[in-house]
PDB file of C-alpha atoms in Angstrom:
ATOM      1  CA  MET A   1       8.710 -16.509 -51.747  1.00 44.00           C
ATOM      2  CA  MET A   2       6.087 -15.351 -54.223  1.00 43.00           C
ATOM      3  CA  THR A   3       6.638 -11.737 -53.146  1.00 44.00           C
ATOM      4  CA  ARG A   4      10.390 -11.995 -53.759  1.00 45.00           C
ATOM      5  CA  ARG A   5       9.794 -13.303 -57.304  1.00 46.00           C
ATOM      6  CA  TRP A   6       7.281 -10.563 -57.972  1.00 41.00           C
ATOM      7  CA  LEU A   7       9.710  -7.889 -56.732  1.00 42.00           C
ATOM      8  CA  ARG A   8      12.545  -9.309 -58.848  1.00 47.00           C
ATOM      9  CA  ALA A   9      10.273  -9.372 -61.931  1.00 44.00           C
ATOM     10  CA  ALA A  10       9.135  -5.805 -61.230  1.00 44.00           C
ATOM     11  CA  LEU A  11      12.759  -4.656 -60.882  1.00 48.00           C
ATOM     12  CA  TRP A  12      13.755  -6.184 -64.230  1.00 47.00           C
ATOM     13  CA  ALA A  13      10.664  -4.735 -65.908  1.00 45.00           C
ATOM     14  CA  SER A  14      11.515  -1.273 -64.595  1.00 49.00           C
ATOM     15  CA  LEU A  15      15.147  -1.650 -65.699  1.00 47.00           C
ATOM     16  CA  LEU A  16      14.087  -2.701 -69.190  1.00 45.00           C
ATOM     17  CA  ALA A  17      11.642   0.186 -69.398  1.00 46.00           C
ATOM     18  CA  ALA A  18      14.276   2.639 -68.173  1.00 46.00           C
ATOM     19  CA  GLY A  19      16.855   1.279 -70.593  1.00 43.00           C
ATOM     20  CA  SER A  20      14.506   1.624 -73.531  1.00 42.00           C
ATOM     21  CA  ALA A  21      13.000   4.961 -72.493  1.00 44.00           C
ATOM     22  CA  ASP A  22      13.723   8.043 -74.541  1.00 43.00           C
ATOM     23  CA  ALA A  23      16.813   9.210 -72.663  1.00 45.00           C
ATOM     24  CA  SER A  24      19.169  12.041 -73.385  1.00 51.00           C
ATOM     25  CA  ALA A  25      21.495  10.969 -76.186  1.00 62.00           C
ATOM     26  CA  ALA A  26      24.563  11.487 -74.027  1.00 88.00           C
ATOM     27  CA  GLU A  27      23.489  10.067 -70.642  1.00 93.00           C
ATOM     28  CA  VAL A  28      23.178   6.776 -68.837  1.00 95.00           C
ATOM     29  CA  SER A  29      21.272   5.972 -65.666  1.00 96.00           C
ATOM     30  CA  VAL A  30      23.309   4.459 -62.808  1.00 96.00           C
ATOM     31  CA  GLY A  31      21.547   2.696 -59.933  1.00 95.00           C
ATOM     32  CA  GLY A  32      21.630  -0.165 -57.477  1.00 93.00           C
ATOM     33  CA  GLY A  33      24.528  -0.448 -55.058  1.00 91.00           C
ATOM     34  CA  VAL A  34      26.264   2.861 -55.836  1.00 94.00           C
ATOM     35  CA  ALA A  35      26.716   5.825 -53.507  1.00 95.00           C
ATOM     36  CA  HIS A  36      24.898   8.369 -55.717  1.00 97.00           C
ATOM     37  CA  PRO A  37      22.371   6.840 -58.143  1.00 97.00           C
ATOM     38  CA  GLY A  38      21.305   9.110 -60.981  1.00 97.00           C
ATOM     39  CA  ARG A  39      21.913  10.144 -64.580  1.00 97.00           C
ATOM     40  CA  TYR A  40      25.488  10.686 -65.769  1.00 96.00           C
ATOM     41  CA  ALA A  41      26.933  12.066 -69.001  1.00 94.00           C
ATOM     42  CA  THR A  42      28.763   9.550 -71.170  1.00 90.00           C
ATOM     43  CA  ASN A  43      30.914  12.276 -72.753  1.00 82.00           C
ATOM     44  CA  GLY A  44      31.360  10.405 -75.996  1.00 73.00           C
ATOM     45  CA  GLY A  45      32.278   6.960 -74.755  1.00 80.00           C
ATOM     46  CA  LYS A  46      33.071   7.155 -71.041  1.00 90.00           C
ATOM     47  CA  GLY A  47      33.604   3.634 -69.699  1.00 94.00           C
ATOM     48  CA  LEU A  48      31.575   1.709 -67.163  1.00 95.00           C
ATOM     49  CA  ILE A  49      34.154   1.938 -64.368  1.00 96.00           C
ATOM     50  CA  ALA A  50      34.574   5.690 -64.884  1.00 96.00           C
ATOM     51  CA  LEU A  51      30.787   6.143 -64.709  1.00 96.00           C
ATOM     52  CA  LEU A  52      30.522   4.040 -61.533  1.00 96.00           C
ATOM     53  CA  LEU A  53      33.242   6.106 -59.867  1.00 97.00           C
ATOM     54  CA  GLU A  54      31.480   9.299 -60.951  1.00 96.00           C
ATOM     55  CA  ALA A  55      28.378   7.908 -59.192  1.00 97.00           C
ATOM     56  CA  GLY A  56      30.411   7.752 -55.970  1.00 96.00           C
ATOM     57  CA  GLY A  57      31.642   4.197 -56.472  1.00 95.00           C
ATOM     58  CA  ILE A  58      30.190   0.955 -55.222  1.00 92.00           C
ATOM     59  CA  ALA A  59      28.580   1.492 -51.832  1.00 89.00           C
ATOM     60  CA  ASN A  60      26.689  -1.669 -50.909  1.00 84.00           C
ATOM     61  CA  GLY A  61      26.753  -3.545 -54.177  1.00 81.00           C
ATOM     62  CA  CYS A  62      28.727  -6.220 -55.911  1.00 85.00           C
ATOM     63  CA  SER A  63      31.480  -6.463 -58.503  1.00 87.00           C
ATOM     64  CA  GLU A  64      28.897  -7.669 -61.004  1.00 88.00           C
ATOM     65  CA  VAL A  65      26.947  -5.125 -62.998  1.00 92.00           C
ATOM     66  CA  ARG A  66      23.999  -5.392 -65.370  1.00 93.00           C
ATOM     67  CA  VAL A  67      23.743  -2.998 -68.285  1.00 94.00           C
ATOM     68  CA  VAL A  68      20.258  -2.740 -69.787  1.00 94.00           C
ATOM     69  CA  GLY A  69      19.416  -0.966 -73.013  1.00 91.00           C
ATOM     70  CA  SER A  70      17.770  -1.500 -76.344  1.00 83.00           C
ATOM     71  CA  THR A  71      18.909  -1.975 -79.908  1.00 80.00           C
ATOM     72  CA  GLU A  72      16.390  -1.257 -82.634  1.00 82.00           C
ATOM     73  CA  GLY A  73      13.610  -1.399 -80.031  1.00 82.00           C
ATOM     74  CA  LYS A  74      14.669  -4.802 -78.688  1.00 87.00           C
ATOM     75  CA  PRO A  75      15.838  -5.008 -75.073  1.00 88.00           C
ATOM     76  CA  ARG A  76      19.394  -6.182 -74.406  1.00 91.00           C
ATOM     77  CA  VAL A  77      20.987  -7.064 -71.078  1.00 93.00           C
ATOM     78  CA  TYR A  78      24.729  -7.493 -70.480  1.00 92.00           C
ATOM     79  CA  ARG A  79      26.408  -8.836 -67.366  1.00 91.00           C
ATOM     80  CA  VAL A  80      29.783  -7.211 -66.734  1.00 92.00           C
ATOM     81  CA  ASN A  81      32.136  -8.709 -64.137  1.00 90.00           C
ATOM     82  CA  LEU A  82      34.238  -5.763 -62.902  1.00 91.00           C
ATOM     83  CA  TRP A  83      36.664  -7.968 -61.011  1.00 88.00           C
ATOM     84  CA  GLU A  84      37.327 -10.060 -64.136  1.00 90.00           C
ATOM     85  CA  LEU A  85      37.686  -6.950 -66.287  1.00 92.00           C
ATOM     86  CA  MET A  86      40.312  -5.545 -63.911  1.00 91.00           C
ATOM     87  CA  ILE A  87      42.336  -8.696 -63.198  1.00 90.00           C
ATOM     88  CA  ASP A  88      42.621  -9.443 -66.933  1.00 92.00           C
ATOM     89  CA  PHE A  89      43.345  -5.714 -67.527  1.00 95.00           C
ATOM     90  CA  GLN A  90      40.719  -5.564 -70.268  1.00 94.00           C
ATOM     91  CA  PRO A  91      39.625  -2.204 -71.701  1.00 93.00           C
ATOM     92  CA  ASP A  92      36.877  -0.490 -69.703  1.00 91.00           C
ATOM     93  CA  TRP A  93      33.472  -1.644 -70.984  1.00 89.00           C
ATOM     94  CA  THR A  94      31.575   1.176 -72.722  1.00 91.00           C
ATOM     95  CA  PRO A  95      27.814   1.440 -72.213  1.00 92.00           C
ATOM     96  CA  GLN A  96      25.680   3.130 -74.865  1.00 90.00           C
ATOM     97  CA  PRO A  97      23.878   6.445 -74.285  1.00 90.00           C
ATOM     98  CA  GLY A  98      20.438   5.733 -72.828  1.00 91.00           C
ATOM     99  CA  ASP A  99      21.562   2.505 -71.108  1.00 93.00           C
ATOM    100  CA  THR A 100      20.729   1.729 -67.495  1.00 95.00           C
ATOM    101  CA  ILE A 101      23.639   0.526 -65.364  1.00 96.00           C
ATOM    102  CA  TYR A 102      22.619  -1.469 -62.315  1.00 95.00           C
ATOM    103  CA  VAL A 103      25.123  -2.592 -59.669  1.00 93.00           C
ATOM    104  CA  ASN A 104      23.825  -5.874 -58.248  1.00 88.00           C
ATOM    105  CA  GLN A 105      22.926  -5.880 -54.559  1.00 85.00           C
ATOM    106  CA  HIS A 106      22.548  -8.810 -52.206  1.00 73.00           C
ATOM    107  CA  ALA A 107      20.995  -9.307 -48.768  1.00 66.00           C
ATOM    108  CA  GLU A 108      24.532  -9.640 -47.368  1.00 67.00           C
ATOM    109  CA  ALA A 109      27.480  -7.438 -48.273  1.00 65.00           C
ATOM    110  CA  CYS A 110      29.048  -8.942 -51.378  1.00 73.00           C
ATOM    111  CA  LEU A 111      32.279  -6.945 -51.359  1.00 78.00           C
ATOM    112  CA  ARG A 112      34.152  -7.159 -48.063  1.00 80.00           C
ATOM    113  CA  ASP A 113      35.794  -3.768 -48.632  1.00 85.00           C
ATOM    114  CA  PRO A 114      33.931  -1.603 -51.188  1.00 88.00           C
ATOM    115  CA  GLN A 115      36.207   1.376 -50.458  1.00 91.00           C
ATOM    116  CA  ARG A 116      39.325  -0.614 -51.380  1.00 90.00           C
ATOM    117  CA  PHE A 117      37.551  -1.989 -54.476  1.00 90.00           C
ATOM    118  CA  ASN A 118      36.731   1.594 -55.543  1.00 94.00           C
ATOM    119  CA  GLU A 119      40.375   2.583 -55.011  1.00 95.00           C
ATOM    120  CA  LEU A 120      41.421  -0.356 -57.176  1.00 93.00           C
ATOM    121  CA  MET A 121      39.013   0.786 -59.914  1.00 95.00           C
ATOM    122  CA  ARG A 122      40.664   4.247 -59.832  1.00 96.00           C
ATOM    123  CA  GLU A 123      44.124   2.637 -60.047  1.00 95.00           C
ATOM    124  CA  TYR A 124      42.914   0.524 -62.971  1.00 95.00           C
ATOM    125  CA  LEU A 125      41.714   3.611 -64.887  1.00 95.00           C
ATOM    126  CA  ASP A 126      44.974   5.461 -64.198  1.00 95.00           C
ATOM    127  CA  ALA A 127      47.084   2.480 -65.313  1.00 95.00           C
ATOM    128  CA  ARG A 128      44.967   1.853 -68.454  1.00 95.00           C
ATOM    129  CA  ALA A 129      45.352   5.538 -69.395  1.00 93.00           C
ATOM    130  CA  VAL A 130      49.140   5.075 -69.517  1.00 94.00           C
ATOM    131  CA  GLN A 131      49.513   1.679 -71.182  1.00 92.00           C
ATOM    132  CA  PRO A 132      47.451  -1.289 -72.388  1.00 92.00           C
ATOM    133  CA  GLN A 133      49.523  -3.791 -70.354  1.00 94.00           C
ATOM    134  CA  PRO A 134      49.117  -4.207 -66.603  1.00 95.00           C
ATOM    135  CA  PRO A 135      51.789  -2.720 -64.359  1.00 94.00           C
ATOM    136  CA  PRO A 136      54.119  -5.129 -62.523  1.00 94.00           C
ATOM    137  CA  GLY A 137      52.362  -6.958 -59.695  1.00 94.00           C
ATOM    138  CA  TRP A 138      48.906  -5.955 -60.941  1.00 94.00           C
ATOM    139  CA  LYS A 139      47.359  -9.437 -60.899  1.00 91.00           C
ATOM    140  CA  LYS A 140      48.533 -10.042 -57.312  1.00 91.00           C
ATOM    141  CA  LYS A 141      47.104  -6.693 -56.233  1.00 90.00           C
ATOM    142  CA  VAL A 142      43.694  -7.504 -57.736  1.00 89.00           C
ATOM    143  CA  GLU A 143      43.715 -11.049 -56.312  1.00 87.00           C
ATOM    144  CA  GLY A 144      44.290  -9.547 -52.859  1.00 84.00           C
ATOM    145  CA  ILE A 145      40.968  -7.721 -53.069  1.00 81.00           C
ATOM    146  CA  GLY A 146      37.775  -9.519 -52.143  1.00 73.00           C
ATOM    147  CA  GLY A 147      35.817  -9.335 -55.398  1.00 66.00           C
ATOM    148  CA  GLY A 148      32.624 -10.876 -54.094  1.00 69.00           C
ATOM    149  CA  CYS A 149      30.511 -12.750 -56.629  1.00 72.00           C
ATOM    150  CA  GLY A 150      32.591 -11.402 -59.506  1.00 70.00           C
ATOM    151  CA  LYS A 151      35.708 -13.051 -58.128  1.00 69.00           C
ATOM    152  CA  LEU A 152      33.868 -16.319 -57.440  1.00 71.00           C
ATOM    153  CA  HIS A 153      32.424 -16.442 -60.952  1.00 70.00           C
ATOM    154  CA  TYR A 154      35.832 -15.653 -62.464  1.00 70.00           C
ATOM    155  CA  GLU A 155      37.463 -18.472 -60.470  1.00 72.00           C
ATOM    156  CA  GLU A 156      34.714 -20.919 -61.476  1.00 74.00           C
ATOM    157  CA  ALA A 157      35.149 -20.006 -65.151  1.00 72.00           C
ATOM    158  CA  SER A 158      38.938 -20.277 -64.819  1.00 70.00           C
ATOM    159  CA  LYS A 159      38.620 -23.877 -63.614  1.00 70.00           C
ATOM    160  CA  GLY A 160      36.846 -24.686 -66.878  1.00 65.00           C
ATOM    161  CA  ARG A 161      39.596 -23.018 -68.928  1.00 56.00           C
ATOM    162  CA  GLY A 162      42.049 -25.684 -67.716  1.00 46.00           C
TER     163      GLY A 162
END
């Protein structure tokens, strides 16, 4: 148990250090449960989903992502729920140059079908490029995808919205 806590603390420390490190002004670091971790160009405001797909999509991760960076030397951490972003058809979240994007991973597979989730992310980007409103049947399509923890957290929050 103590080792697990130490590893988790070490991971967060390394993410904070990476997010605050002197990075190229136009790149972000993508890691965790993606197919091809590495540094990717933001190209003046490329969104989170576009960057994840450029990194080969979610491989063994979750639909929840942490974005770590710094503002005026102070660390900042954001939790982005990809499933929630897509079902509500919100604009793609834009990380800042120098940020570290980390796709959460779990001991068990969080997403039942990561390939289908990646396809849905591509469909989302294509649809958002055409119009700001979801296409007909969009919400049903997203609900049909197992969104792992992101879906569970969205449903829990929805119960409180009443």
